[in-house]
PDB file of C-alpha atoms in Angstrom:
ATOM      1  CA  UNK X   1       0.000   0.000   0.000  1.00  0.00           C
ATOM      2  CA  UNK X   2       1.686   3.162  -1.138  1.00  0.00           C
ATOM      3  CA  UNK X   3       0.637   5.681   1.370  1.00  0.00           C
ATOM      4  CA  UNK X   4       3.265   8.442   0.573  1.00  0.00           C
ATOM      5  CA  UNK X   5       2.402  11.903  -0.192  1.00  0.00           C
ATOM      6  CA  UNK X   6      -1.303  11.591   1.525  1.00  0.00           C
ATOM      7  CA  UNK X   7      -1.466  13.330   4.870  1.00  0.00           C
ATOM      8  CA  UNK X   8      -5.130  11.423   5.275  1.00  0.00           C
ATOM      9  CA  UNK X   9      -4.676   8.136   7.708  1.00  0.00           C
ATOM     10  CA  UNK X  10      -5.888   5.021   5.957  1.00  0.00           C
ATOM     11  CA  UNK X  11      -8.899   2.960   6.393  1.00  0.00           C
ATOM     12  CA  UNK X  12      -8.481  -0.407   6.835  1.00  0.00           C
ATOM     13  CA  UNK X  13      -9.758  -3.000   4.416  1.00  0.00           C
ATOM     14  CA  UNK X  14     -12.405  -5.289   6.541  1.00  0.00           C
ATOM     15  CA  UNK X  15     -11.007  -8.245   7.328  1.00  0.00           C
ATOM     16  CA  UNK X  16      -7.468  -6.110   7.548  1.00  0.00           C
ATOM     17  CA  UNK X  17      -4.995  -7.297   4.510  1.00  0.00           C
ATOM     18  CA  UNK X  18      -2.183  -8.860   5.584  1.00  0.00           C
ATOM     19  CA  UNK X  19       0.523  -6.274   4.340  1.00  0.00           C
ATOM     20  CA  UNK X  20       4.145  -7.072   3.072  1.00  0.00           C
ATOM     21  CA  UNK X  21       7.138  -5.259   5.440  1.00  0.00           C
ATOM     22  CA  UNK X  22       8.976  -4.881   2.392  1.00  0.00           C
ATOM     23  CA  UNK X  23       7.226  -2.573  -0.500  1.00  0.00           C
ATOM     24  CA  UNK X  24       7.580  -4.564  -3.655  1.00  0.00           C
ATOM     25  CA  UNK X  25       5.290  -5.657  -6.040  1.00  0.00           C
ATOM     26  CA  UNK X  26       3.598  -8.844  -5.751  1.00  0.00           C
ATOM     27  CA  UNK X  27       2.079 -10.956  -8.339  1.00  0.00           C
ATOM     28  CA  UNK X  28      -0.390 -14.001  -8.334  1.00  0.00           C
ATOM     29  CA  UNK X  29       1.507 -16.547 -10.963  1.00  0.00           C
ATOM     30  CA  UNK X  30      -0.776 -18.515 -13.708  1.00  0.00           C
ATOM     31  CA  UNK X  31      -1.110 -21.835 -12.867  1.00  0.00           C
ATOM     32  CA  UNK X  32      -2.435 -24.847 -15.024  1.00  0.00           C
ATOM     33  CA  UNK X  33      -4.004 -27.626 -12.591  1.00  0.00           C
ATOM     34  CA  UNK X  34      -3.986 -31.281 -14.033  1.00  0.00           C
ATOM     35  CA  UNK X  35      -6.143 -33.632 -12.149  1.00  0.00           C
ATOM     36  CA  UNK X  36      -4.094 -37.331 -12.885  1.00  0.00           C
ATOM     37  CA  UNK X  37      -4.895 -40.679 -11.969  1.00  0.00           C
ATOM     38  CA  UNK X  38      -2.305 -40.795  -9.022  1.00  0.00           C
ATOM     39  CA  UNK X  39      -3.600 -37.144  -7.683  1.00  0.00           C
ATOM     40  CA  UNK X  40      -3.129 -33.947  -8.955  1.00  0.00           C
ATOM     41  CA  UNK X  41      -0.294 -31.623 -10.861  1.00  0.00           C
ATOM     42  CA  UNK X  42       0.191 -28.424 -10.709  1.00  0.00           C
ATOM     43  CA  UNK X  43       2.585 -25.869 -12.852  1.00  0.00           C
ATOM     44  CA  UNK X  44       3.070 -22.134 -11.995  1.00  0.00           C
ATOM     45  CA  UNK X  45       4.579 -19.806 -14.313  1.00  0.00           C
ATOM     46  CA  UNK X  46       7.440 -17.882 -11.930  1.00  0.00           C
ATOM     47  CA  UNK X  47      10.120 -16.253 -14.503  1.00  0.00           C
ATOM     48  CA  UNK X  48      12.912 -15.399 -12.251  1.00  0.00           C
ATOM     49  CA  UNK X  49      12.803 -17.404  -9.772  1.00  0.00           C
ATOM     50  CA  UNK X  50      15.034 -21.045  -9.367  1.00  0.00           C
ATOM     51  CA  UNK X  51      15.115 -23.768  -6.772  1.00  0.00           C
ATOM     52  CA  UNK X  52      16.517 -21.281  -3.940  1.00  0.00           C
ATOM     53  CA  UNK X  53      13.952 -18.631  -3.744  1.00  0.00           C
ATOM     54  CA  UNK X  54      10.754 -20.430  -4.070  1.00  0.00           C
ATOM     55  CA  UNK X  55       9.115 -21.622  -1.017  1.00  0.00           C
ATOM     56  CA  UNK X  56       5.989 -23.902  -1.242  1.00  0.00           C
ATOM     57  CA  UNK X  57       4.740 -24.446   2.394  1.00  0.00           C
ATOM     58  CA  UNK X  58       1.524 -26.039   3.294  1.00  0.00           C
ATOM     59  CA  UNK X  59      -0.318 -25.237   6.490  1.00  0.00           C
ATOM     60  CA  UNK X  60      -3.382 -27.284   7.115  1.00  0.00           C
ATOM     61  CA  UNK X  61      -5.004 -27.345   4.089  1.00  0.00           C
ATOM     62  CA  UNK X  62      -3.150 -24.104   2.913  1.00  0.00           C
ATOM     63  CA  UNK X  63      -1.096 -24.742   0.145  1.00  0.00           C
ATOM     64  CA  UNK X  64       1.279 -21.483  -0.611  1.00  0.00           C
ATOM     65  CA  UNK X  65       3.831 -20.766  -3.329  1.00  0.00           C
ATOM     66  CA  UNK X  66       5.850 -17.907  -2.636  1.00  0.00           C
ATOM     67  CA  UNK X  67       9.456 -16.728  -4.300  1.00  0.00           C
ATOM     68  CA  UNK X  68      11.189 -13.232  -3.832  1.00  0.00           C
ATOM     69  CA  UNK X  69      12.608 -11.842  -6.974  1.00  0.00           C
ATOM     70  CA  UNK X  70      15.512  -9.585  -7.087  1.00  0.00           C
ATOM     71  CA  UNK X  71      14.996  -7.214 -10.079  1.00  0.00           C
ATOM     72  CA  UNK X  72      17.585  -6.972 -12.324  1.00  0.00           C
ATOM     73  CA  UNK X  73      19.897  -4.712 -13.476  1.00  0.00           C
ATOM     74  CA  UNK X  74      23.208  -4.115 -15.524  1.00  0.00           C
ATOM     75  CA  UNK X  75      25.757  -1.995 -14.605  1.00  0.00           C
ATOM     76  CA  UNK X  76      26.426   1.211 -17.032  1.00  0.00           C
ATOM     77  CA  UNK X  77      23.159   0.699 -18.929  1.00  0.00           C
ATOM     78  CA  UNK X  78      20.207   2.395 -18.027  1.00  0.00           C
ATOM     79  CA  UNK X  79      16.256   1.774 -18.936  1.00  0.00           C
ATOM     80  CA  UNK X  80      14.885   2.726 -21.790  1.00  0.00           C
ATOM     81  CA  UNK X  81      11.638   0.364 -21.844  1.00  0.00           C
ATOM     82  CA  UNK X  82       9.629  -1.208 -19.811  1.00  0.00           C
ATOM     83  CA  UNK X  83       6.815  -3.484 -20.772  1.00  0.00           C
ATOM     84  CA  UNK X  84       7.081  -5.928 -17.709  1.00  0.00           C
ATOM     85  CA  UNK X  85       7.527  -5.150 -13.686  1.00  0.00           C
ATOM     86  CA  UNK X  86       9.282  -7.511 -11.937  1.00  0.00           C
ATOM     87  CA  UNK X  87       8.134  -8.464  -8.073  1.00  0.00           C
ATOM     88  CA  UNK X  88       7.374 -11.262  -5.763  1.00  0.00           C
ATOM     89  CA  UNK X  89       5.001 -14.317  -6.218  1.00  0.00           C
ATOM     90  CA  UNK X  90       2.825 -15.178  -4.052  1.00  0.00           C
ATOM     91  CA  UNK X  91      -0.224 -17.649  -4.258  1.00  0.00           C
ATOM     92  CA  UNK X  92      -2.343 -19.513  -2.494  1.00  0.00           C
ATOM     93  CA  UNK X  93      -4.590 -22.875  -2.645  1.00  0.00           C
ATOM     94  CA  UNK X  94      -6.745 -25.245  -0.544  1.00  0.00           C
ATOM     95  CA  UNK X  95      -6.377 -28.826  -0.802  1.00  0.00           C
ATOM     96  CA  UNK X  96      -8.705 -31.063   0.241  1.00  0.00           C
ATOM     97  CA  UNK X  97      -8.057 -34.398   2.524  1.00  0.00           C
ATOM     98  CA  UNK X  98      -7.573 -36.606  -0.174  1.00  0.00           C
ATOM     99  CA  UNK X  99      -3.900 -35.228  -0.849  1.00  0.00           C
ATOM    100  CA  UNK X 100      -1.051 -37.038   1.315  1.00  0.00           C
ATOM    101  CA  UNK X 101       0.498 -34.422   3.088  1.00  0.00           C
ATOM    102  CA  UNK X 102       3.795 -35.887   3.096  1.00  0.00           C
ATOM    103  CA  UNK X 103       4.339 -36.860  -0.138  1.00  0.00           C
ATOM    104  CA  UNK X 104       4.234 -33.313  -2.370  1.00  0.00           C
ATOM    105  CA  UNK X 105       6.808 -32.864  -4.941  1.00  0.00           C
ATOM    106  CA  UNK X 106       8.199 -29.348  -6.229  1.00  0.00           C
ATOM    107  CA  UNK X 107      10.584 -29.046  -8.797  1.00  0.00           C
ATOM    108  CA  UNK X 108      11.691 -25.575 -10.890  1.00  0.00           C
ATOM    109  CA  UNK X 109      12.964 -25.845 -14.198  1.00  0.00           C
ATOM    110  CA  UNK X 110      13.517 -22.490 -16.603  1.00  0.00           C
ATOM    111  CA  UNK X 111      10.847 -20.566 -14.560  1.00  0.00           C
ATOM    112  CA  UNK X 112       7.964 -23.015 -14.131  1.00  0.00           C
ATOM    113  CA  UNK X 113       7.585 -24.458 -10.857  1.00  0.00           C
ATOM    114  CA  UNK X 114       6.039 -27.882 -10.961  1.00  0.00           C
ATOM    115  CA  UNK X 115       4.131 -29.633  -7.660  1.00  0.00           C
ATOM    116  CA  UNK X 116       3.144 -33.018  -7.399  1.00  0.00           C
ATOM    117  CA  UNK X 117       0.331 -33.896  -5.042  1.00  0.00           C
ATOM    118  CA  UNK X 118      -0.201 -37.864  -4.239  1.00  0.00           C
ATOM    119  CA  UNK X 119      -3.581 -39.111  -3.364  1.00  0.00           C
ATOM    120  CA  UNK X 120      -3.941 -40.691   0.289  1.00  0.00           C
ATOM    121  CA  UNK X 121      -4.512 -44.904  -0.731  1.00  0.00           C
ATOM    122  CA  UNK X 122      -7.699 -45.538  -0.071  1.00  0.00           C
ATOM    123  CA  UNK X 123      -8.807 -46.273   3.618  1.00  0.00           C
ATOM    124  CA  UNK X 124      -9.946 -50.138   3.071  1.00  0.00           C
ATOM    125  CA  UNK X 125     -12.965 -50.297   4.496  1.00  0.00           C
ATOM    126  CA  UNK X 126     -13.133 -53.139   7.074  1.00  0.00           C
ATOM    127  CA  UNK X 127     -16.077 -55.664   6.879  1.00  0.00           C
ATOM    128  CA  UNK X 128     -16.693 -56.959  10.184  1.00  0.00           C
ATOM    129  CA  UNK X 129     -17.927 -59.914  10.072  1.00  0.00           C
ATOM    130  CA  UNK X 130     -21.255 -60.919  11.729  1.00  0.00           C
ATOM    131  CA  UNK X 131     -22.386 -63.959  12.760  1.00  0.00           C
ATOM    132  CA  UNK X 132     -25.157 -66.014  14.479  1.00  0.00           C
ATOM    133  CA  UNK X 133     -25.412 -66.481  18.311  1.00  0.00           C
TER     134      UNK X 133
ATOM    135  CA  UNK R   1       7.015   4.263 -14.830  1.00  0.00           C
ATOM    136  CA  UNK R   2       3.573   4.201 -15.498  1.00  0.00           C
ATOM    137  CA  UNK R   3       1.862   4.179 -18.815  1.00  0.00           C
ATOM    138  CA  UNK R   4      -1.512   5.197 -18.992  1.00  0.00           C
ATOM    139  CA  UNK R   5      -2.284   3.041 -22.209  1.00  0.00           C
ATOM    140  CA  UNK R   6      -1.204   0.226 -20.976  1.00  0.00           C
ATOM    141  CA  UNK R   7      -4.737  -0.836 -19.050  1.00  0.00           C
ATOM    142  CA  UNK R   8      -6.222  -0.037 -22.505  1.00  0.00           C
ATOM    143  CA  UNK R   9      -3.973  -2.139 -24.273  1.00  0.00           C
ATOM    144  CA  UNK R  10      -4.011  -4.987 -21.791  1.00  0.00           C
ATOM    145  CA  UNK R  11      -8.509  -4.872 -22.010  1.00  0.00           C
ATOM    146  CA  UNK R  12      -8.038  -4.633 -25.878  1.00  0.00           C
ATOM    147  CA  UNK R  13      -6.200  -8.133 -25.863  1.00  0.00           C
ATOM    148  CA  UNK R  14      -8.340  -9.325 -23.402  1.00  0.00           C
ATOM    149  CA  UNK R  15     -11.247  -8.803 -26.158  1.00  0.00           C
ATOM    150  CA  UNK R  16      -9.318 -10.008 -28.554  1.00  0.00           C
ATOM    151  CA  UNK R  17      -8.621 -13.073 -27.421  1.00  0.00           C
ATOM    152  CA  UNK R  18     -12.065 -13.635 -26.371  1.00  0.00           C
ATOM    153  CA  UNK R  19     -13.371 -12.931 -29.765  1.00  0.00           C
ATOM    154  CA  UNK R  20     -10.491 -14.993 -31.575  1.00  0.00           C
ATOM    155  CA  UNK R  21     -12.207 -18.398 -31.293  1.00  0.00           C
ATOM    156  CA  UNK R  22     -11.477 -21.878 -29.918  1.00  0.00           C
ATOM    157  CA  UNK R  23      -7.950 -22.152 -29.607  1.00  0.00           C
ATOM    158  CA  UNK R  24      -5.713 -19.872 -27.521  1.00  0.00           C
ATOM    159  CA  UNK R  25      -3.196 -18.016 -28.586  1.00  0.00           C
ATOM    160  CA  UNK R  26      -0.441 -15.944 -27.368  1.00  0.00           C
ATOM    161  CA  UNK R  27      -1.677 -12.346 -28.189  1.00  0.00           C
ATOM    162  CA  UNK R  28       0.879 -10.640 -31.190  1.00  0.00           C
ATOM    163  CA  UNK R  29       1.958  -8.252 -28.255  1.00  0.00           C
ATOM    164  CA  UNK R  30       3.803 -11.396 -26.415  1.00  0.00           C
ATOM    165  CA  UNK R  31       6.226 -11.077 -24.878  1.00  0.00           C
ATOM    166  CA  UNK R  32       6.584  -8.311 -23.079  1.00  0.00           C
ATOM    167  CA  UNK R  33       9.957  -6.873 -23.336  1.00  0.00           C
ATOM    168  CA  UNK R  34      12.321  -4.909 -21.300  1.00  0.00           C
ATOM    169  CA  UNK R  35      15.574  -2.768 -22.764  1.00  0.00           C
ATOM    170  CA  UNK R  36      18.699  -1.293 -21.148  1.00  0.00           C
ATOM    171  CA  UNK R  37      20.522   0.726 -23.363  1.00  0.00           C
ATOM    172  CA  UNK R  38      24.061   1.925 -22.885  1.00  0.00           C
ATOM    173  CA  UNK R  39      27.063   3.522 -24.423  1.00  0.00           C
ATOM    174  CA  UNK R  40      28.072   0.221 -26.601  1.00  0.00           C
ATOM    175  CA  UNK R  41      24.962  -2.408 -26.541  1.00  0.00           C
ATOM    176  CA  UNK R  42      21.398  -2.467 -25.856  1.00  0.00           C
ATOM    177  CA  UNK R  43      20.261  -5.663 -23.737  1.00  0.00           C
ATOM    178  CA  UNK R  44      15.974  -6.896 -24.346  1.00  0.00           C
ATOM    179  CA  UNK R  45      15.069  -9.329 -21.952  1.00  0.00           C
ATOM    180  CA  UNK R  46      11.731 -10.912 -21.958  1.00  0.00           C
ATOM    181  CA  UNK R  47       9.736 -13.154 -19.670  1.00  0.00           C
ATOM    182  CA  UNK R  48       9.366 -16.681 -21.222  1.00  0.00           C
ATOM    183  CA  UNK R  49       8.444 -19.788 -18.468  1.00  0.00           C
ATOM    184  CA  UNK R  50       8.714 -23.287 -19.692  1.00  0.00           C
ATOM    185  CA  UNK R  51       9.384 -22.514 -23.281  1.00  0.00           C
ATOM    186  CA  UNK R  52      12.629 -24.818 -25.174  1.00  0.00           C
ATOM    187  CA  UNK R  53      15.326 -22.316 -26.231  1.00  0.00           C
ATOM    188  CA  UNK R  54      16.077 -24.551 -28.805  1.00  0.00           C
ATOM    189  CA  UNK R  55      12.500 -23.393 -30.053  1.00  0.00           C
ATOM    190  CA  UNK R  56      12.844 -19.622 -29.662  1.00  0.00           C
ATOM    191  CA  UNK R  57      14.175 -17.988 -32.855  1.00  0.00           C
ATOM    192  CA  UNK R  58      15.759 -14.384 -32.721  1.00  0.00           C
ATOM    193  CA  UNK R  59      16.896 -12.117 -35.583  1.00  0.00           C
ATOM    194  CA  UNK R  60      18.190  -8.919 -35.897  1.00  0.00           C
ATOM    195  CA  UNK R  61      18.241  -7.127 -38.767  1.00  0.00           C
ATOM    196  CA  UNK R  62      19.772  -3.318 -38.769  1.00  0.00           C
ATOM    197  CA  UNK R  63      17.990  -2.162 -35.513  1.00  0.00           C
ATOM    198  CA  UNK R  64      15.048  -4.377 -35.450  1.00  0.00           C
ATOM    199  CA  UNK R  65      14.732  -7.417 -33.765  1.00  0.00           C
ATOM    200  CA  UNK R  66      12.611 -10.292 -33.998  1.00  0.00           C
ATOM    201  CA  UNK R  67      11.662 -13.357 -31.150  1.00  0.00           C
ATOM    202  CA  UNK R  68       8.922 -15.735 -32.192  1.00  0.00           C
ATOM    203  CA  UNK R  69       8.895 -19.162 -31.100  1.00  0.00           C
ATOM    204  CA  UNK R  70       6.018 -21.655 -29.720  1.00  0.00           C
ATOM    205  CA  UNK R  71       5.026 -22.489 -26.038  1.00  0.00           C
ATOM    206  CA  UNK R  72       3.458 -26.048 -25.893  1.00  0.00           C
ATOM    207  CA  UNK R  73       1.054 -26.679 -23.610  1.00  0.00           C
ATOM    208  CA  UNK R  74       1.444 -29.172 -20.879  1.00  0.00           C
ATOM    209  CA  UNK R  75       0.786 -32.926 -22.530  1.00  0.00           C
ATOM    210  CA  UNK R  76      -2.190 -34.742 -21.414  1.00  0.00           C
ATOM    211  CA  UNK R  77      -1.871 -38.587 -20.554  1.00  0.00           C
ATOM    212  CA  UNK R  78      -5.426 -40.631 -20.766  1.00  0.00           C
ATOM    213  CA  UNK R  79      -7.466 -39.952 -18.090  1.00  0.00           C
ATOM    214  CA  UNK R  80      -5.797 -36.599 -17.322  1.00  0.00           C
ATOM    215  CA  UNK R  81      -8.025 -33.249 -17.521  1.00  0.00           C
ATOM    216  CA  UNK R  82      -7.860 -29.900 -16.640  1.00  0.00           C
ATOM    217  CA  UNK R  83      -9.011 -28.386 -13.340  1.00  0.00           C
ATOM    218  CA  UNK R  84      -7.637 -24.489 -14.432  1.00  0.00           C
ATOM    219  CA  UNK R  85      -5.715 -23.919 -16.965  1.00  0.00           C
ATOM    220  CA  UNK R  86      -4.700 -20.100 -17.159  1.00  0.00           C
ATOM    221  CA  UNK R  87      -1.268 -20.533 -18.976  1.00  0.00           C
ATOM    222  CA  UNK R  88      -0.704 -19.268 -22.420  1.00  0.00           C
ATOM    223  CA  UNK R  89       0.278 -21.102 -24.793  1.00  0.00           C
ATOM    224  CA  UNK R  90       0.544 -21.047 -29.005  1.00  0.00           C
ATOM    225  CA  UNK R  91       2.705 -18.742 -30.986  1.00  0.00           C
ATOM    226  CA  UNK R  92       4.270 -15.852 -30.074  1.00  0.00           C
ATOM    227  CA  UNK R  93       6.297 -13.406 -31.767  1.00  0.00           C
ATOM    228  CA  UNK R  94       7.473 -10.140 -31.137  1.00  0.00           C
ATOM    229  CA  UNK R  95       9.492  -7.498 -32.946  1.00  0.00           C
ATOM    230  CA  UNK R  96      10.931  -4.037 -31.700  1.00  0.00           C
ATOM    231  CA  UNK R  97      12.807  -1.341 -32.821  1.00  0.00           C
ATOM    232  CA  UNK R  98      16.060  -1.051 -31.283  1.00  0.00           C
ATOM    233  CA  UNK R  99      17.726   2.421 -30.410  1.00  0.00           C
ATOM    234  CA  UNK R 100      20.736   1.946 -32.767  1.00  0.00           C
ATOM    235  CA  UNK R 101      21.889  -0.406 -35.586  1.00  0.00           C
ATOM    236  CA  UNK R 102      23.600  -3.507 -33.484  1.00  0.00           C
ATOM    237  CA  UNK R 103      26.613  -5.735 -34.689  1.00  0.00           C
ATOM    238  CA  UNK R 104      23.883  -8.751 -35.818  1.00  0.00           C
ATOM    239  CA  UNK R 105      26.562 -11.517 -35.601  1.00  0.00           C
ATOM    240  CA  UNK R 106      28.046 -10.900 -32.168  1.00  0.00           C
ATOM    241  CA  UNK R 107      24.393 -11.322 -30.665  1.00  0.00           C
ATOM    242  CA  UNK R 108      24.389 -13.233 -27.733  1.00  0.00           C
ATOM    243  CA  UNK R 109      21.629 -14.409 -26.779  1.00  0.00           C
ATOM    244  CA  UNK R 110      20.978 -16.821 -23.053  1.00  0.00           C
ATOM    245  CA  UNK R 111      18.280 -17.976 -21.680  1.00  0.00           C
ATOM    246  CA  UNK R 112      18.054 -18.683 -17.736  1.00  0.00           C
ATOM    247  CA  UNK R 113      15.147 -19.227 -15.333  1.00  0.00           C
ATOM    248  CA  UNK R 114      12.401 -18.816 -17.691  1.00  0.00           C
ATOM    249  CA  UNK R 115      13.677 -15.057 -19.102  1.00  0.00           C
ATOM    250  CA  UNK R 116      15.300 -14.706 -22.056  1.00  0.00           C
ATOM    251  CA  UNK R 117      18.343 -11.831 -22.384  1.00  0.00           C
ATOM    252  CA  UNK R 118      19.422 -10.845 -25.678  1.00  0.00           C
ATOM    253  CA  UNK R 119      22.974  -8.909 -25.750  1.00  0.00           C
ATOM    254  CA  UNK R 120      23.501  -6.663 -28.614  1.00  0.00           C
ATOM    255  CA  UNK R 121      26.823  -4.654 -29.440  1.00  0.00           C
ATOM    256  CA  UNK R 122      26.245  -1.478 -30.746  1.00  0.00           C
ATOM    257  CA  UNK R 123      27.349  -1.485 -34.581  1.00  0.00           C
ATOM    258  CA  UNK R 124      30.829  -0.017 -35.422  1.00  0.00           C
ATOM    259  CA  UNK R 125      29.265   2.396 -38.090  1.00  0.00           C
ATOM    260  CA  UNK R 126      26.339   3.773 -36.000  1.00  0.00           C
ATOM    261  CA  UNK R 127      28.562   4.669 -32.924  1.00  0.00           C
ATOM    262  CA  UNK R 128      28.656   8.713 -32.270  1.00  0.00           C
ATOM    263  CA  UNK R 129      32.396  10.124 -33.602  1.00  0.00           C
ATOM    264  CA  UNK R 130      33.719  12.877 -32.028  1.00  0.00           C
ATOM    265  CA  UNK R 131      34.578  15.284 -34.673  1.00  0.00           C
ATOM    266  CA  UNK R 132      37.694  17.491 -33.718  1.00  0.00           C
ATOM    267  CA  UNK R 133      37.366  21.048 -34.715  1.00  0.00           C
ATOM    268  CA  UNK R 134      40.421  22.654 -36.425  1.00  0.00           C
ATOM    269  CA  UNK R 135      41.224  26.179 -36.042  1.00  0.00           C
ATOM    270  CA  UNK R 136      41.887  27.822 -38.975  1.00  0.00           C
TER     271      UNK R 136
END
């Protein structure tokens, strides 16, 4: 929230936003979501980021990808365009039960984060079995 | 750096990609590009995720460049199907206008973490002279 140059105080946004200490841009990455026989995959378009800045946590049924971008820049040169910003990622989803927790798989490869989400095998249901008295 | 047209731009390939059919299609504005420009080489890098570099095709000719390639989308196996899919994919190409003539064969071109940087030398001919003045 830019909230320079206004000498107003600023009304919070009900529920309050959860607000960034560091003022960069954020943006939600596109994602494709591929339901598979084994569970689901999921790729996320991140340019920028590799396997050291991205952060994929999950937090009960949370599932957040996050990676800080560092903008770049070349010394002596100056801009003269710009098309594209360049900022943070951040994105969230809820999973349901049916994914196994502790088998999720991320992988980053030339900007594209991929996650793998495992179904839980299926609870057998156990037949009791009755009988006669 | 804010541009004003930009909103515009963005809802008028919004529309047009609505109104373009089945299929998508990378809009003709893809990528977007960014430049540095300094005293001997200009430097365009563009956001491209997931796309081969063998696939991406740049040329330069006199101060204009060119990057086109294709983005595949993501394969489905039998039994696979699509619970969002908000990535582009299809054609893309892109050509600019470069603030000097560049040195076409000492290009370089690398592509890392899903952007693409394009290094251009400044070409011998176009680069400012400093003419001495004689006294006469």
């Amino acid at each position: 929230m830019d909230t320079r140059g206004d000498y107003q105080k600023v009304p919070a946004s009900t529920p309050a936003e959860t607000e960034r200490t560091r003022n960069r841009k954020v943006y939600v990455p596109k994602v494709d979501i591929i339901e598979t026989a084994d569970g689901m995959v999921m790729y996320a378009d991140i340019p920028g980021a590799d396997e050291k800045t991205v952060e994929v946590t999950l937090e009960k049924s949370v599932l957040t990808i996050r990676s800080t971008i560092v903008p770049q820049n070349f010394a002596g040169r100056s801009i003269c365009y710009a098309e594209y910003d360049v900022g943070d990622y951040e994105r969230s989803f809820t999973v349901s039960d049916e994914v196994d927790r502790d088998r999720i798989e991320a992988v980053v490869k030339n900007g594209v984060l991929k996650l793998i989400l495992h179904k839980v095998p299926q609870v057998v249901a156990k037949k009791i079995a009755v009988r006669t008295e | 750096m804010t541009d004003p047209l930009r909103e515009l731009r963005r809802m008028q390939g919004e529309l047009n990609r609505v109104f373009s059919g089945p299929g998508r299609s990378l809009n003709q504005e893809a990528p977007a590009v960014n430049a540095w420009v300094g005293e001997a080489d200009v430097i365009v890098a563009a956001e491209l995720p997931g796309v081969d570099p063998a696939k991406v095709e740049i040329s330069v000719v006199g101060d204009t460049l060119t990057i086109s390639g294709t983005r595949a989308a993501e394969a489905l196996k039998a039994g696979e199907s699509y619970h969002r899919q908000e990535r582009d994919f299809g054609r893309f190409s892109r050509t600019i206008q470069l603030p000097f003539h560049v040195e076409a064969d000492k290009v370089e071109a690398t592509y890392s973490r899903g952007v693409l940087k394009i290094t251009m030398p400044r070409a011998e001919a176009d680069k400012p002279r400093k003419i001495a003045v004689t006294y006469e």
